[in-house]
Coordinates of N, CA and C in Angstrom, one line a residue:
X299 N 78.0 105.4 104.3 CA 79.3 106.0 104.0 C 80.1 106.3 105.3
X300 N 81.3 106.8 105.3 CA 82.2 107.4 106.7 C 82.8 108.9 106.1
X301 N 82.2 109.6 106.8 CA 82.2 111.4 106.4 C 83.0 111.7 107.1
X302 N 83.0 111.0 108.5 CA 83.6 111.7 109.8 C 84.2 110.6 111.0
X303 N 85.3 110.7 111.8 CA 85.8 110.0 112.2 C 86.6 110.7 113.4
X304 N 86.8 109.8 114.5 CA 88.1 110.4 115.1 C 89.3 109.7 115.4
X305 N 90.2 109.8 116.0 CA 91.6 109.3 116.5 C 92.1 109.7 117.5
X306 N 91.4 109.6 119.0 CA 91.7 110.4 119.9 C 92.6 110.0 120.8
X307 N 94.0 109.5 120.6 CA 95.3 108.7 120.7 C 96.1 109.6 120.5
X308 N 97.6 109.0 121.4 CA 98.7 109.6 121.3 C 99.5 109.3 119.9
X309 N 100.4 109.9 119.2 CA 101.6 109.0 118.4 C 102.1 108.3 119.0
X310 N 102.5 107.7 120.1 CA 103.2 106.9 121.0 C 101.8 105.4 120.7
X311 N 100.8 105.7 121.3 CA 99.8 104.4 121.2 C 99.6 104.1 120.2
X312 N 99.8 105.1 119.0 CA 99.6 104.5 117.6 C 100.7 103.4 116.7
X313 N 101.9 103.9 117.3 CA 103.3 103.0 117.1 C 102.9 101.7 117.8
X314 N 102.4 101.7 118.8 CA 102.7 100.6 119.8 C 101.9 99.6 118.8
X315 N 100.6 100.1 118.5 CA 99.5 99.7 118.1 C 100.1 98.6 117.0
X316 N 100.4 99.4 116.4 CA 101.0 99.1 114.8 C 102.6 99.0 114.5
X317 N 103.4 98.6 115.7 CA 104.5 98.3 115.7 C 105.5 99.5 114.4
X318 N 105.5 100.7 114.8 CA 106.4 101.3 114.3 C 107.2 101.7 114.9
X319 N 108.4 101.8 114.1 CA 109.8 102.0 114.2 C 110.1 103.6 114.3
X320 N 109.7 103.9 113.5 CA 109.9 105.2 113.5 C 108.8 105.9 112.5
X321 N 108.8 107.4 112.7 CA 108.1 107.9 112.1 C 108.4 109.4 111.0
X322 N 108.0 109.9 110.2 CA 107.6 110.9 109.5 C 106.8 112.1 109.6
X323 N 106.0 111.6 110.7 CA 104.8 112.6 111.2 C 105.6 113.7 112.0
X324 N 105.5 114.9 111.4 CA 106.7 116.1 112.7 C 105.1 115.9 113.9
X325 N 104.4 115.9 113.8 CA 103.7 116.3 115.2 C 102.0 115.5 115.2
X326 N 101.5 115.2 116.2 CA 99.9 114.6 116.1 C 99.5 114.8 117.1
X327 N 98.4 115.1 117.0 CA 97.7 115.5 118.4 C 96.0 115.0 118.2
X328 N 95.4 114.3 119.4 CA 94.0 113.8 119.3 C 93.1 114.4 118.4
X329 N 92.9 113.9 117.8 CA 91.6 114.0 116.5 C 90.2 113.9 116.8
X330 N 89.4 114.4 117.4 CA 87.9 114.4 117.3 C 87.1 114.6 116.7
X331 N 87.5 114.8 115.5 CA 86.3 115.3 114.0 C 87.0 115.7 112.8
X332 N 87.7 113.9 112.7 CA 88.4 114.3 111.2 C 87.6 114.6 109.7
X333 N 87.8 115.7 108.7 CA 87.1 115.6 108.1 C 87.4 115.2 106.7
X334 N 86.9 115.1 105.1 CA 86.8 115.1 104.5 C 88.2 116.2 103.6
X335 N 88.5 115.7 103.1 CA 90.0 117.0 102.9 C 90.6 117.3 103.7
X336 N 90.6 117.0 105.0 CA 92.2 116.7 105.8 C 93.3 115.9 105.4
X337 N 94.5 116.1 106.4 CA 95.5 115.0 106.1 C 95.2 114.2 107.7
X338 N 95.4 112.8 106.8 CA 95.0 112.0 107.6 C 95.8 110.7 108.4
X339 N 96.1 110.3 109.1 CA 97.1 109.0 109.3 C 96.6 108.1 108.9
X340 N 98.0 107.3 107.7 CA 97.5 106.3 107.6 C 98.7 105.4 107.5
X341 N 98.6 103.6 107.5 CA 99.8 102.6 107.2 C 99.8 102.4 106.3
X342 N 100.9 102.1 106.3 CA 101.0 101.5 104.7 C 101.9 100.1 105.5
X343 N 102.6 99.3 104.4 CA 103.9 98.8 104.4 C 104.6 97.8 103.4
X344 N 105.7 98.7 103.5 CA 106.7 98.3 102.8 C 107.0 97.8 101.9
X345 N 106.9 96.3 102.2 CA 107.7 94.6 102.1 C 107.9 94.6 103.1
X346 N 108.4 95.4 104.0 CA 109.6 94.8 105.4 C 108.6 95.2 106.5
X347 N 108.3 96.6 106.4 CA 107.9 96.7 107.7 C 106.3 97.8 107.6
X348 N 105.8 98.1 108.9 CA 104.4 99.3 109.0 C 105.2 100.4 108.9
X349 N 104.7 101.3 107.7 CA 105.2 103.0 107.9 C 103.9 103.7 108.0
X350 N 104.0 104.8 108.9 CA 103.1 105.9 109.3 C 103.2 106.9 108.7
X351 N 102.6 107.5 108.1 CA 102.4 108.6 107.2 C 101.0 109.5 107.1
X352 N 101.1 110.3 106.6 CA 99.8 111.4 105.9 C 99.4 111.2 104.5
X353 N 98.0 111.2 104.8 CA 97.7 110.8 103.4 C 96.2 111.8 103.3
X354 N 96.0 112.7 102.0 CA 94.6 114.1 102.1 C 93.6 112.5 102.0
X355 N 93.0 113.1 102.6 CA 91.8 112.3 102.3 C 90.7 112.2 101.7
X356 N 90.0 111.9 100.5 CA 89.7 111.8 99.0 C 90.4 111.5 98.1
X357 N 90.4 110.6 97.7 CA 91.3 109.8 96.6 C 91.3 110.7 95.4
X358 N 92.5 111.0 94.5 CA 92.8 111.7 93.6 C 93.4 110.6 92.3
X359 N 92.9 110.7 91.4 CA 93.2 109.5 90.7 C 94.5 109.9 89.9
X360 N 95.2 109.2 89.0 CA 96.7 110.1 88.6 C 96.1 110.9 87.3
X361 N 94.9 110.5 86.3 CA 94.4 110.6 85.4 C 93.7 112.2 85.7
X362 N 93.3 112.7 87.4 CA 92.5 113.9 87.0 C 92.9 114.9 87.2
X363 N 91.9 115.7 86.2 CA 92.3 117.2 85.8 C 92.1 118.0 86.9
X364 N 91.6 117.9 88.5 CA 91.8 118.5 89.0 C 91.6 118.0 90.5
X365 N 92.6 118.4 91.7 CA 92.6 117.5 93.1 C 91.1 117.8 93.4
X366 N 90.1 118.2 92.8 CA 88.8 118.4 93.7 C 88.1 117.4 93.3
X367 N 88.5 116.5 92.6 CA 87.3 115.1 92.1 C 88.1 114.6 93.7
X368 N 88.5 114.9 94.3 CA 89.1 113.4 95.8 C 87.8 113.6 96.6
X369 N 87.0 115.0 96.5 CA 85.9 115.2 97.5 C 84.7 114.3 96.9
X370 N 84.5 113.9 95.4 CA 83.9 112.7 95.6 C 84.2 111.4 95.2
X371 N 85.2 111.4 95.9 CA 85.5 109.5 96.3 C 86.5 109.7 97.9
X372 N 85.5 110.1 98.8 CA 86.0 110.0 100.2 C 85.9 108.4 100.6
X373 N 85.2 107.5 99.8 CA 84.5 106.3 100.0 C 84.7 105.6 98.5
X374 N 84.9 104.3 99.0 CA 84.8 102.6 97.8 C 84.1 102.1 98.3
X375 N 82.9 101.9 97.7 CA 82.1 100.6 97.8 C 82.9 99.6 97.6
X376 N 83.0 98.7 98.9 CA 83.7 97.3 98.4 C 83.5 96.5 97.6
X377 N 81.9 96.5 97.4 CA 81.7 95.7 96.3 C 81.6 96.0 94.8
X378 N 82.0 97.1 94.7 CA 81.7 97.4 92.9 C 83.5 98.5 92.6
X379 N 84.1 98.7 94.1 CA 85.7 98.8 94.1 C 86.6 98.3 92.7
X380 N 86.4 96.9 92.5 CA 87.4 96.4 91.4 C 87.1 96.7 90.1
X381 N 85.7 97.0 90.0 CA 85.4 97.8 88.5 C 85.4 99.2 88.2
X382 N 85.9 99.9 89.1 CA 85.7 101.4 89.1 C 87.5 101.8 88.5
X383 N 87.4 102.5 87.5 CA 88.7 103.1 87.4 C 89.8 103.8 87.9
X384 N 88.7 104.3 89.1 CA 89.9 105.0 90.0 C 90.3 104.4 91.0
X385 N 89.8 102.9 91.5 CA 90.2 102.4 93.0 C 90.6 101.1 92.3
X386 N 90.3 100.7 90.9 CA 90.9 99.5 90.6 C 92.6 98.9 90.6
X387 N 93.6 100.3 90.5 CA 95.0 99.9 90.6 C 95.2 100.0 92.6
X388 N 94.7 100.7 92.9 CA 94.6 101.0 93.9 C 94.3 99.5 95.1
X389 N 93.1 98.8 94.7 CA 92.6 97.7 95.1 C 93.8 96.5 95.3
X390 N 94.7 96.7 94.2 CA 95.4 95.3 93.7 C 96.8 95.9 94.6
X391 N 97.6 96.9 94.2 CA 98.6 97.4 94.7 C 98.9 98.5 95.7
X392 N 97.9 99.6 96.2 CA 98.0 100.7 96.9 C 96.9 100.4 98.2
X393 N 97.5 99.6 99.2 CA 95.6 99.1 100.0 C 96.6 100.1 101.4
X394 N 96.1 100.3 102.5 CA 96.6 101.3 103.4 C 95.4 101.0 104.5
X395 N 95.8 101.2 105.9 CA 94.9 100.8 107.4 C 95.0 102.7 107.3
X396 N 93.7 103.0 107.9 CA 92.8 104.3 108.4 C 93.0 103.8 110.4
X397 N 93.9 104.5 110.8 CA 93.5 103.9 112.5 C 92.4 104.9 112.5
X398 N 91.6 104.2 113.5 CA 90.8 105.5 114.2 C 90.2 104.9 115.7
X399 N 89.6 105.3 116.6 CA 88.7 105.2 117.5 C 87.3 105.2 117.4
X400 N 86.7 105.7 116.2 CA 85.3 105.8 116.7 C 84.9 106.4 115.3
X401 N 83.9 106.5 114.6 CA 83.4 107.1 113.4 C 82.0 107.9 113.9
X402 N 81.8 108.8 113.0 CA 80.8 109.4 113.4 C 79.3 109.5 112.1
X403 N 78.3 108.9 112.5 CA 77.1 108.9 111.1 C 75.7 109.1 111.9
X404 N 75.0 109.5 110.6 CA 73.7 111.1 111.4 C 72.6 110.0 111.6
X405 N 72.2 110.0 112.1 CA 70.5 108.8 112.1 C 69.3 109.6 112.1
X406 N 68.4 109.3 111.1 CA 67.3 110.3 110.9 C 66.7 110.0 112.5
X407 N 65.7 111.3 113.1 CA 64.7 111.1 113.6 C 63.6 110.1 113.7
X408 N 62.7 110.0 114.6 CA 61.5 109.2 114.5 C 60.5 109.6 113.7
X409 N 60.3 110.9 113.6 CA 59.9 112.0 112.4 C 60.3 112.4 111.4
X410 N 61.3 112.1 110.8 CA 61.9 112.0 109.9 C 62.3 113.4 109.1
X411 N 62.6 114.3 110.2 CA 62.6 115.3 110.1 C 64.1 115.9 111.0
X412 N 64.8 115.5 111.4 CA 66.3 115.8 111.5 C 66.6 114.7 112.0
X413 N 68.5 114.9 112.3 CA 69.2 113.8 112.1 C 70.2 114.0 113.4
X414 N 70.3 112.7 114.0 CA 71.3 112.7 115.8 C 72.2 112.2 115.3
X415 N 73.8 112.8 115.6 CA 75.2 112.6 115.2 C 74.8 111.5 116.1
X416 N 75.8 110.4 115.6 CA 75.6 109.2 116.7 C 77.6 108.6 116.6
X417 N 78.0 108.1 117.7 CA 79.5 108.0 117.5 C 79.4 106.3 117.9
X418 N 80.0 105.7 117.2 CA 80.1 104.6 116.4 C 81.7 103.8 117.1
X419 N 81.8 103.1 118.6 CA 83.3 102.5 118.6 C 83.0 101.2 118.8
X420 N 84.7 100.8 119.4 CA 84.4 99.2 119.6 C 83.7 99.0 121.3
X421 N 83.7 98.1 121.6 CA 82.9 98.0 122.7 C 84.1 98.4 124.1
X422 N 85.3 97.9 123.7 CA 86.7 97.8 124.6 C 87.3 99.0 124.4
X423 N 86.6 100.1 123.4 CA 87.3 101.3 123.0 C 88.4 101.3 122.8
X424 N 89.0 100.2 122.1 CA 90.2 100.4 121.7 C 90.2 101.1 120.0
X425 N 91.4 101.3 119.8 CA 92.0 101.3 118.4 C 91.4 100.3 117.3
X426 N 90.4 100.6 115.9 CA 90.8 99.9 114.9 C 91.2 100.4 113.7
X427 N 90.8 99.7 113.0 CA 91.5 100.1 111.7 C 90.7 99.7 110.7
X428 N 90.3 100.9 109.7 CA 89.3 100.9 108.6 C 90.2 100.8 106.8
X429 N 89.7 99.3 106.4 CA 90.0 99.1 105.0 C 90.5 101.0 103.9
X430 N 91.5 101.2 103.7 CA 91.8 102.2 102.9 C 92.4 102.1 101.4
X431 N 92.5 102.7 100.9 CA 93.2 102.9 99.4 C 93.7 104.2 99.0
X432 N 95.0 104.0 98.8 CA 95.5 105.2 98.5 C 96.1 105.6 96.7
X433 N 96.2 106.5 96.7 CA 97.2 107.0 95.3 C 97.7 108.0 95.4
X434 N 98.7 108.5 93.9 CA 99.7 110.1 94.0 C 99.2 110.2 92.5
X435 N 98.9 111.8 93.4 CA 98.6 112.6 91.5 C 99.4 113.7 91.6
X436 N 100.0 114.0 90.3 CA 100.7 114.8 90.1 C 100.3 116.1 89.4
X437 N 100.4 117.1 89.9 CA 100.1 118.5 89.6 C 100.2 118.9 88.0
X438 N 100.0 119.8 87.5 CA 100.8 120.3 86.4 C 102.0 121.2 86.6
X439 N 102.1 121.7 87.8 CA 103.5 122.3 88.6 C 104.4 121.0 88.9
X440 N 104.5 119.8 88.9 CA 104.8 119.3 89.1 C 104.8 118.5 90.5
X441 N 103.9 118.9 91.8 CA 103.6 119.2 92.9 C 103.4 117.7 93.4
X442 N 103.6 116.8 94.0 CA 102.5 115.5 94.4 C 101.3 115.7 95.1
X443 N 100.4 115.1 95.3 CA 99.2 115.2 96.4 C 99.2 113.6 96.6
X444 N 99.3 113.2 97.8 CA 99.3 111.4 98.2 C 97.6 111.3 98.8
X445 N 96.8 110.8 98.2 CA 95.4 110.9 99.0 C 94.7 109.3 99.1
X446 N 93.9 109.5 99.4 CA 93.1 108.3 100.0 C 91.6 107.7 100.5
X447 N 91.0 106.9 100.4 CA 89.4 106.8 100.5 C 89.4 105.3 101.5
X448 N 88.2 105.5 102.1 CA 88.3 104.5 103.1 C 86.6 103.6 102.4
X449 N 87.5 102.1 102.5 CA 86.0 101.6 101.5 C 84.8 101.3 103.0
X450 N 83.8 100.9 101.6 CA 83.0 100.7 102.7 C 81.7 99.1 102.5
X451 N 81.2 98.9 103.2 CA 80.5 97.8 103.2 C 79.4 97.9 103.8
X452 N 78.1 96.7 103.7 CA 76.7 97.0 104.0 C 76.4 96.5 105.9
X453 N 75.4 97.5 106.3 CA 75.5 97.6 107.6 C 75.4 96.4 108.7
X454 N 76.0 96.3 109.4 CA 75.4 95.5 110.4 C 74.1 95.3 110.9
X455 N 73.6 95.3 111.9 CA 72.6 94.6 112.5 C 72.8 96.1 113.7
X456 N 73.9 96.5 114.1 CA 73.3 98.1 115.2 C 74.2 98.6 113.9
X457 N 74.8 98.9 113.2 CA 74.7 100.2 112.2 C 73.0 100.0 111.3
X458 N 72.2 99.2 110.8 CA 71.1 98.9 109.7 C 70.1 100.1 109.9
X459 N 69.9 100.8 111.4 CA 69.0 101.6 111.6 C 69.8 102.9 112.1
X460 N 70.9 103.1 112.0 CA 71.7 104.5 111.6 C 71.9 104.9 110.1
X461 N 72.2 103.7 109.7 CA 72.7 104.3 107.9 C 72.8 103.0 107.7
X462 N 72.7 103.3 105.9 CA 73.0 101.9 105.4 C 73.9 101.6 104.8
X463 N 75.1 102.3 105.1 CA 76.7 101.8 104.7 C 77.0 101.8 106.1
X464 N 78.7 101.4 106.1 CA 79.7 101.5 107.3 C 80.8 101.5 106.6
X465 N 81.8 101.9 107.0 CA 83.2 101.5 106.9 C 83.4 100.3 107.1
X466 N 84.9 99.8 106.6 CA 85.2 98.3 106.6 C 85.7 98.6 107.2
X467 N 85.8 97.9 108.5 CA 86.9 97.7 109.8 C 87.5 96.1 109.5
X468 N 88.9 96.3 109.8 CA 89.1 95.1 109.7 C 90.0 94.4 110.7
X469 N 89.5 93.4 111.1 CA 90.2 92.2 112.3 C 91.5 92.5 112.5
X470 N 91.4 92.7 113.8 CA 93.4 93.1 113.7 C 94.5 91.9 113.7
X471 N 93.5 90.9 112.9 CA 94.6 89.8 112.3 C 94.4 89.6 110.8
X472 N 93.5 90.1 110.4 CA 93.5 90.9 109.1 C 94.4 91.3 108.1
X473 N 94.5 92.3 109.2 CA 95.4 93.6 108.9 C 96.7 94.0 108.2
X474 N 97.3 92.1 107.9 CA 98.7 92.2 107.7 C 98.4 91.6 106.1
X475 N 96.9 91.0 106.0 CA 96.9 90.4 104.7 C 96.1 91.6 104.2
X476 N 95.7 92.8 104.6 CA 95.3 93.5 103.6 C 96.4 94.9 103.1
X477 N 97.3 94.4 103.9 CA 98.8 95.3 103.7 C 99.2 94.8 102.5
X478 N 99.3 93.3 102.6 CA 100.1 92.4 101.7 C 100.3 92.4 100.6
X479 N 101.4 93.5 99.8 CA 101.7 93.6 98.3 C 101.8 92.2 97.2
X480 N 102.0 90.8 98.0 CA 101.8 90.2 97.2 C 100.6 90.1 96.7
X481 N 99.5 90.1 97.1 CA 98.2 89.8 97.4 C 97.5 90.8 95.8
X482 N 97.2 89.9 94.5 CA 97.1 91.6 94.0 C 95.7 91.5 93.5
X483 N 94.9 90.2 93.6 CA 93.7 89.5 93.4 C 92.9 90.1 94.3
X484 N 91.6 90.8 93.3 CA 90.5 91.4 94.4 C 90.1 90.3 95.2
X485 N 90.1 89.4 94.3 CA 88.5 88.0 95.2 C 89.8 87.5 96.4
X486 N 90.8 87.6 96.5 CA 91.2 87.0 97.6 C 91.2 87.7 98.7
X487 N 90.5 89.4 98.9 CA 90.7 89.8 99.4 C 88.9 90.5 100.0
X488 N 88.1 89.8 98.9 CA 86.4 89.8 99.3 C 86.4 89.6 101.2
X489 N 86.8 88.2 101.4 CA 86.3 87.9 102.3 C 86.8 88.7 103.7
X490 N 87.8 89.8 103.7 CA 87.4 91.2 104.5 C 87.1 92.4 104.3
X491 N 85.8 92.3 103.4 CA 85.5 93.2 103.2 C 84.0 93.2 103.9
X492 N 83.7 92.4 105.0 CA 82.7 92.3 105.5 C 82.2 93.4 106.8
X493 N 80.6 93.2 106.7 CA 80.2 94.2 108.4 C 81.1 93.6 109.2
X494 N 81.6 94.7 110.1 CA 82.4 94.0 111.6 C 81.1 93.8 112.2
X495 N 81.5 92.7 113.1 CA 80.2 92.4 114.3 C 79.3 93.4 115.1
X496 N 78.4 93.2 115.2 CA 77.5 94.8 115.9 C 77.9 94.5 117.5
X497 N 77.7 92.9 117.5 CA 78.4 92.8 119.2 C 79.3 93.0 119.7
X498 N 80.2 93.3 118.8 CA 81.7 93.9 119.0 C 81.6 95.7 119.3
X499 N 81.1 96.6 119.0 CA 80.4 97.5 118.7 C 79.2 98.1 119.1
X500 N 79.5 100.0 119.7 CA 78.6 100.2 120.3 C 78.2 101.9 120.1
X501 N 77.1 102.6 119.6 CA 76.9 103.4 119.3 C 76.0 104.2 120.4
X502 N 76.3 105.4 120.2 CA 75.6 106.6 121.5 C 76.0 107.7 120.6
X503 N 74.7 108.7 121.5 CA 74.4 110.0 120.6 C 75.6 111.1 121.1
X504 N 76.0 112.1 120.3 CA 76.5 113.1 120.7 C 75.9 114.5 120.0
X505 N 76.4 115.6 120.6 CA 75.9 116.6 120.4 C 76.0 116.9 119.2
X506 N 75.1 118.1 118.7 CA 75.2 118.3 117.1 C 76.4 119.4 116.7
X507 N 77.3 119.8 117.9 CA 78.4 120.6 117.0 C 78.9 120.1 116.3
X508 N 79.5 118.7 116.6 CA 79.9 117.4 115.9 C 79.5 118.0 114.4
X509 N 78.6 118.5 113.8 CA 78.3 118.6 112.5 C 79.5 120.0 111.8
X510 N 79.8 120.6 112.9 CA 80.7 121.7 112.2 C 82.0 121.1 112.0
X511 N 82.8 121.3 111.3 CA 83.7 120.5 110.7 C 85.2 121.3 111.5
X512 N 84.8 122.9 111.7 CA 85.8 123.5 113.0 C 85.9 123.4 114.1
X513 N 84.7 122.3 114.5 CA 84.6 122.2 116.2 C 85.7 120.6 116.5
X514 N 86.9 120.5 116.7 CA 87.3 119.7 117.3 C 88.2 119.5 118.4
X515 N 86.7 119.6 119.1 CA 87.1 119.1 120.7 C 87.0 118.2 121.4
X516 N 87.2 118.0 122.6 CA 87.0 117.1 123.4 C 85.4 116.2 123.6
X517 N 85.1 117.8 123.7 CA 83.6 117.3 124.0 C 82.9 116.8 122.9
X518 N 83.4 116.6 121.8 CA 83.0 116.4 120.4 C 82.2 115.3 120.5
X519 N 82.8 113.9 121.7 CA 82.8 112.7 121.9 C 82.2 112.1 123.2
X520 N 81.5 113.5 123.9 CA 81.1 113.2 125.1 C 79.6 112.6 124.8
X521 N 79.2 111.2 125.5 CA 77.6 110.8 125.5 C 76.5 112.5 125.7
X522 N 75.4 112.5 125.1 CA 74.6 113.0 125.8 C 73.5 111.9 125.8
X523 N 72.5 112.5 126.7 CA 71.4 112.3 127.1 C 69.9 112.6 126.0
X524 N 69.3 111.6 125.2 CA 68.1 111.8 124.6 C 66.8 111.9 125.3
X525 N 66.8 111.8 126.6 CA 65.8 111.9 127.5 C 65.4 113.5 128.2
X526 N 64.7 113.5 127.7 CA 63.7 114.7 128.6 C 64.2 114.9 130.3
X527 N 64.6 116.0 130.7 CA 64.7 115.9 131.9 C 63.5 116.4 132.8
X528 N 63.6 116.1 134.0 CA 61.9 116.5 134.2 C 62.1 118.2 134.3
X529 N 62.8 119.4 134.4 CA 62.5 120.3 134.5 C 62.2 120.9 132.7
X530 N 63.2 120.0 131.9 CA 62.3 120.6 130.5 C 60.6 120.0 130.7
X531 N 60.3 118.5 131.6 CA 59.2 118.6 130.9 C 58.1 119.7 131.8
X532 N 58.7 119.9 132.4 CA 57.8 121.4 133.5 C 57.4 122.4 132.8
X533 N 58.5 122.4 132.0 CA 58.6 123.7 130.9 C 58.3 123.9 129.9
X534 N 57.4 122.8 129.2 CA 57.0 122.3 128.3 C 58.1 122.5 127.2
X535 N 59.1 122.0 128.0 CA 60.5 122.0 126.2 C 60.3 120.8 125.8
X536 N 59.5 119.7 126.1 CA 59.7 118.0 125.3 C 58.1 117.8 125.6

């Protein structure tokens, strides 16, 4: 699955990225530990052009009785996506890019007894962009909520021994046919819903604040070190 994610970019590199024009967003600032029911950036577009916008993240289907079913469907399995009720209109007509920098997923121990946040980018650390789906449900106040779920697909070859999902990242030449309103046929749209390359891609541990869902900082993202230093092992800490 993708729990956790960041976007640690300006609004300025995200336009560039994604050729917008203009924007909606009154303000954005670097993201290092987006979570699960935040508002989140995402594309859409048009017919004409990329629009940037906020979208909660958990999909809310228009059918439910209450916005807290979006906390479980933060995630579409791509492969069972066109049969499910809630991502099926969504699949054909509401598809949306997730930018981000980097994702974050726990990898059990060698003992199998806790779990190392591990952060997840491209090898060039640039910008990609994870397969999304969006919808609007309407309150009984009459209120909107615009929300969204990022699908997912089976692991690569370096995600296989982190976890056994990933996010769909998709080729940033991709990106214009999974925008594409004409496009309303799931099967013509299988063949990106594949693992991105593991050689494209490169994973290292970070610290376990990363697990608190209020800690988003800088350091959220900084490498550490899995190795024993020699004064722990003096100390018998390893």
């Amino acid at each position: 699955m993708c729990g956790r994610y960041t976007i640690a970019v300006t609004l300025e590199e995200l336009m560039i990225r994604y050729m917008i024009g203009a924007v909606t967003v009154p303000y954005h600032q670097p993201k290092y530990n987006v979570a699960p029911g935040q508002m989140v950036l995402a594309i859409v577009n048009d017919g004409k052009q990329n629009r940037l916008g906020e979208l909660k993240w958990g999909l809310i289907p228009p059918w439910a009785d209450s916005p807290k079913v979006g906390y479980m469907m933060l995630n579409a399995r791509s492969e069972t996506a066109a049969a499910k009720p809630a991502f099926q209109t969504p699949l054909r007509r509401k598809r949306c890019l997730i930018p981000a920098d980097g994702f974050y997923e726990w990898k059990k121990d060698a003992a199998g007894k806790g779990k190392q946040p591990m952060r997840i980018v491209r090898r060039d650390r640039s910008i990609f962009s994870m397969a999304g789906l969006y919808e609007t449900w309407t309150a009984p106040d009459g209120t909107t909520v615009n929300s969204c779920t990022i699908m997912t697909t089976a692991p690569n070859t370096l995600m296989a021994p982190i976890h056994d999902r990933m996010p769909v990242i998709l080729h940033q030449d991709d990106e214009r046919l999974w925008l594409d309103r004409s496009i309303q046929e799931p099967q013509e749209l299988y063949q990106l819903l594949q693992p991105f390359p593991a050689d494209e891609l490169e994973a290292y541990p970070v610290a376990a604040a990363v697990g608190n869902v209020r800690h988003d900082e800088p350091n959220c993202i900084e490498p550490i070190s899995l190795e024993p230093s020699p004064q722990d092992e003096q100390l018998g800490l390893w």
